[in-house]
């Protein structure tokens, strides 16, 4: 028992000795979007490999969580899959006296996932809205089989949720029957198991599910979220993925962001299934 | 006809028992079946690689251990002190004692998420921010999720377990021991420290072990008080965030995009967590039954 | 126990009959001061703990109160909007959609959702838990009892995240392919998972209640010619009924507040449907999912605390009544035999 006690105290004192502010110079905190967490993680991993002694930690939780952390001063960089609202920018201004700096770092096409067995040819934006507001409930109305549609979405702290709501639903509410899952991975996982499912999320996550071509309206052609279609704007639901900082980035933050925007960093976008941001 | 009815009731009860035994067997069997292939030494000692499809869960194990160690340091002294106070120092018929006992017993039934809410709102946003403003000029040091606050939250959560187990152990010490010690001129603290506590060590240990077991498995309270999913380093300060085996399982199960690829790792993590919790629980139960047997015969 | 400190005779030395050398310390002033310090430390810790417990009540309540009185919060949400139907485009209804241009905070879908899952869980766990308890206390031979009880205790020790994992990965797909439901993650999937967490509680308390029934009851019944089953059904069970009821109440409290299982297996959709094959959103899962993104002081933050306070009060009361009933049962049974 005495050895147990001593071990306990040893571990505790080891921890306690590290009390305090921490070496802010060498650690960079990036928080936010779950859509971007895999991409952000790869950037961090590669950056740390090339810059020894630097630690970049990437955490998810949703764009809303990241923005909240930025407002509270809990992160250096906020990853967000949606633009910050005016209210949020005002909060930062009020708190820090500086404007946020919005930096697009990658391009994404919001992919509509369906199960691999689902043979529906395509869907228009209007139909997509109707599905997610609960007005269309059966696949046969979309040209598919006679099955009820089970719609999966994200939790309300997700940037993807907000983006979808604004740009596809036009600000309308989701139907209450839309299942709210954590993380894009959760949606992909659910859609891959359920032949009736439909879901949405970043293009980098489409594994073992089928990407449903989207038509802007009745008269357009169905478009898949390929690099060409997203970069050219042909795919109707494309968006930028952002880094946000309080004020102009400096020091390690600036170094990191510059690296992410460099050809080397942008190459990683493609690796993760996203698309490089247009040259500025 | 009456015997038919009698057999039915007995049979129903037997059926109920079989159902629950089967459910447990299925759950454990499923986990063991799919989890055993990846539960290797490498799994326990390696970090996650390739987007959590390879490697191991070492940082999660380390994080869990640190969390539990801090939690135990906080909860055992406080819990034992409270139980000692209630049982040895306070007046038997005190209303305060009754109220406190009631509060502790019923707090055990409060959902874990409520403790998480309290931990977030009180420890992080109130105390943490307060420390930052007062001692660090507003810089964000303690006012954010970290292992310190998470372990204090878990300590509050497991406090009832420790207090109740300690009280049970203290009560089991025969009154004559105390009376004899007093008759020999010992002071109250001497009675407690030299007679009562040594006799209660088993019960205190049980309480501590049960608390530790809960700390290993409970995820809800730490979700927004300090745990994180993928950290590049191990927690080395009180203000670090940490990985946790239970939380790791939660994220892998709900947010992993490539289910097939992460499935083996997920199952192995679950198996590991189960083994840890079972080992702890078993130890606690064994100690407790040995004490009870000793009391019955002794 | 009233321990009166014996008066110290500072002049005499230790008696030869003293069983332990501690008697020496009686006389030193240093150790007496140390003792005083220790006693203060113990009292301080105990009071600190008591204060912490009170603090939990107070703090959660305090952060929930702005829903009642703060002007700023009441612009977004107030008691009426929490509980009564909201005006929506297309009529009125109950909607929980806190992140929107017009945030909507109806609590009713969350309440119904939590209740739905709890009912499903109780429907499964009460019969199984009580049946197993009766089996253990009335029918099973000793060796079987010593297998069943540890297995159930083992189940009690399984972390809820593991049960949630099992419900999500195994149960959901299996149940959907067996019953052909539209939705994988629904109240039945989550309910079965919840029951795995609730059964040990129901079992333990019910078994305690049953074994507390004096054996004289059973002996009398058997002597009159009844079979074991008849004795169990007509004599023991009715006698233990208050305890069994308490077991159900405690199980209810547990199911109502459980977080991880529901977070993983419910689908988290805030529907108003009472259909158990539909998804639902529970109180605790809402807090778990939304807490990280709220900023302190916002209306959303206060509503989440309000939900937390609600959960706290309800589960605390459930526990209180459960334990009170058990002690009443015990008193009644012991009173009767005296």
Coordinates of C-alpha atoms in Angstrom, one line a residue, chain B residues 2 6 9-10 13-14 16-17 19-21 23-24 26-27 30-31 78 81-82 84-85 88-89 92 96 100 102-107 109-111 113-115 117-118 120-122 125 156 159 175 178 182 184-190 194 217-220 223-224 246 250 253-254 259 266-267 270 273-274 277-278 281 285 288, chain C residues 1-3 6 8 19 22 25-26 35 38-39 42-43 45-47 49-50 52-53 55-56 59-60 127-128 131-132 134-135 139 148 151 153-155 157-162 165-166 168-170 192 195-196 199 227 229-230 232-233 237 257 259-260 263-264 284 287-288 291 296 301 304-305 308 311-312 315-316 319-320 323:
Chain B
X2 CA -52.3 -25.4 -9.9
X6 CA -46.5 -22.8 -10.3
X9 CA -43.9 -18.6 -12.4
X10 CA -40.7 -20.4 -11.7
X13 CA -38.2 -16.2 -13.5
X14 CA -35.7 -18.7 -14.9
X16 CA -35.7 -13.8 -17.2
X17 CA -32.4 -14.9 -15.7
X19 CA -32.2 -13.6 -20.9
X20 CA -30.0 -11.4 -18.9
X21 CA -27.2 -13.9 -18.8
X23 CA -27.4 -10.6 -23.1
X24 CA -24.2 -10.2 -21.1
X26 CA -23.5 -11.8 -26.3
X27 CA -22.1 -8.4 -25.5
X30 CA -18.9 -10.0 -29.4
X31 CA -16.3 -7.7 -28.0
X78 CA -11.7 14.2 1.0
X81 CA -12.3 12.8 5.8
X82 CA -15.9 13.4 5.3
X84 CA -14.7 10.0 9.3
X85 CA -16.2 13.3 10.3
X88 CA -16.6 9.7 14.4
X89 CA -16.8 13.3 15.1
X92 CA -25.2 11.1 16.0
X96 CA -26.8 18.3 9.5
X100 CA -25.5 15.5 4.4
X102 CA -29.0 12.1 2.3
X103 CA -27.4 14.5 -0.1
X104 CA -24.5 12.2 -0.6
X105 CA -26.6 9.1 -1.1
X106 CA -28.9 10.8 -3.6
X107 CA -26.1 12.6 -5.4
X109 CA -28.0 8.9 -8.7
X110 CA -27.6 12.3 -10.4
X111 CA -26.6 11.8 -14.1
X113 CA -23.7 14.8 -17.5
X114 CA -24.9 17.2 -14.8
X115 CA -21.5 16.9 -13.1
X117 CA -22.2 20.8 -16.7
X118 CA -21.2 21.9 -13.3
X120 CA -17.7 23.3 -17.2
X121 CA -19.7 26.1 -15.8
X122 CA -18.2 26.3 -12.4
X125 CA -15.8 29.3 -16.7
X156 CA -17.1 15.1 -7.3
X159 CA -17.2 11.2 -4.0
X175 CA -17.8 0.0 19.1
X178 CA -13.3 2.6 20.4
X182 CA -10.9 5.6 25.1
X184 CA -7.0 3.6 27.9
X185 CA -6.8 7.3 27.5
X186 CA -6.5 7.7 23.8
X187 CA -7.8 11.0 22.2
X188 CA -10.4 11.0 19.5
X189 CA -7.9 11.3 16.8
X190 CA -5.8 8.5 18.2
X194 CA -4.7 4.0 15.3
X217 CA -15.2 4.3 -17.9
X218 CA -17.3 7.4 -17.5
X219 CA -17.1 9.7 -20.5
X220 CA -19.9 12.2 -20.2
X223 CA -16.5 15.6 -22.6
X224 CA -16.3 19.3 -22.2
X246 CA -13.6 5.8 -23.2
X250 CA -17.0 7.1 -28.4
X253 CA -17.7 4.6 -32.9
X254 CA -19.7 7.7 -33.9
X259 CA -15.9 2.1 -40.4
X266 CA -12.4 0.2 -32.1
X267 CA -13.1 -3.3 -30.9
X270 CA -13.4 -1.6 -26.2
X273 CA -11.4 -0.9 -21.5
X274 CA -13.6 -3.8 -20.5
X277 CA -12.8 -2.1 -15.7
X278 CA -13.5 -5.7 -14.9
X281 CA -14.2 -4.1 -10.2
X285 CA -15.5 -7.0 -5.0
X288 CA -15.2 -6.3 -0.1
Chain C
X1 CA -20.7 8.1 19.1
X2 CA -19.9 10.6 21.7
X3 CA -16.2 10.3 22.5
X6 CA -10.4 12.0 28.8
X8 CA -4.9 14.3 30.7
X19 CA -1.0 -1.9 25.1
X22 CA 0.9 5.8 21.7
X25 CA 2.0 11.0 23.0
X26 CA -0.7 11.8 25.5
X35 CA -4.0 16.4 16.9
X38 CA -5.6 17.2 12.2
X39 CA -9.0 17.5 13.6
X42 CA -10.8 16.7 8.9
X43 CA -13.6 19.1 9.8
X45 CA -12.4 18.7 4.4
X46 CA -15.7 17.5 5.5
X47 CA -17.3 20.9 5.4
X49 CA -17.2 18.5 0.7
X50 CA -20.5 19.5 2.1
X52 CA -19.2 21.5 -2.7
X53 CA -22.4 19.4 -2.7
X55 CA -22.6 24.3 -4.5
X56 CA -23.6 21.9 -7.2
X59 CA -24.6 26.8 -9.1
X60 CA -26.6 24.9 -11.6
X127 CA -39.6 -7.8 -15.8
X128 CA -36.1 -9.1 -16.4
X131 CA -37.7 -12.0 -12.5
X132 CA -34.0 -12.5 -12.1
X134 CA -37.0 -13.5 -7.6
X135 CA -35.2 -16.4 -9.3
X139 CA -35.6 -20.6 -6.6
X148 CA -25.9 -15.0 -11.5
X151 CA -22.6 -11.7 -13.7
X153 CA -22.5 -7.1 -11.0
X154 CA -20.2 -7.4 -13.9
X155 CA -22.8 -5.9 -16.1
X157 CA -19.5 -2.3 -14.1
X158 CA -19.6 -2.1 -17.8
X159 CA -19.1 1.6 -18.8
X160 CA -22.0 3.1 -20.6
X161 CA -19.9 4.1 -23.5
X162 CA -19.3 0.4 -24.2
X165 CA -21.0 1.2 -28.7
X166 CA -22.7 -2.2 -28.6
X168 CA -24.8 1.4 -32.2
X169 CA -22.6 -1.1 -33.9
X170 CA -24.4 -4.4 -33.2
X192 CA -32.4 -2.0 -25.1
X195 CA -32.0 -1.6 -20.1
X196 CA -28.6 -3.2 -20.0
X199 CA -31.2 -4.1 -15.0
X227 CA -45.1 -24.8 -3.5
X229 CA -43.5 -20.9 -6.8
X230 CA -46.7 -20.2 -5.0
X232 CA -42.8 -16.6 -4.1
X233 CA -45.7 -15.3 -6.1
X237 CA -43.3 -10.8 -3.7
X257 CA -30.5 10.7 -17.0
X259 CA -26.2 10.1 -21.5
X260 CA -23.7 8.1 -23.5
X263 CA -26.1 10.0 -27.4
X264 CA -24.8 7.2 -29.5
X284 CA -28.9 14.6 -21.4
X287 CA -26.6 18.9 -23.1
X288 CA -23.7 16.7 -24.2
X291 CA -22.6 22.4 -24.5
X296 CA -21.1 31.7 -21.6
X301 CA -26.2 28.4 -22.4
X304 CA -28.9 24.1 -21.3
X305 CA -28.3 24.8 -17.6
X308 CA -29.4 20.3 -16.4
X311 CA -32.5 16.6 -14.8
X312 CA -30.8 17.1 -11.5
X315 CA -33.3 12.3 -10.7
X316 CA -32.6 13.5 -7.2
X319 CA -33.5 8.6 -5.9
X320 CA -34.8 10.1 -2.8
X323 CA -34.3 5.0 -1.0

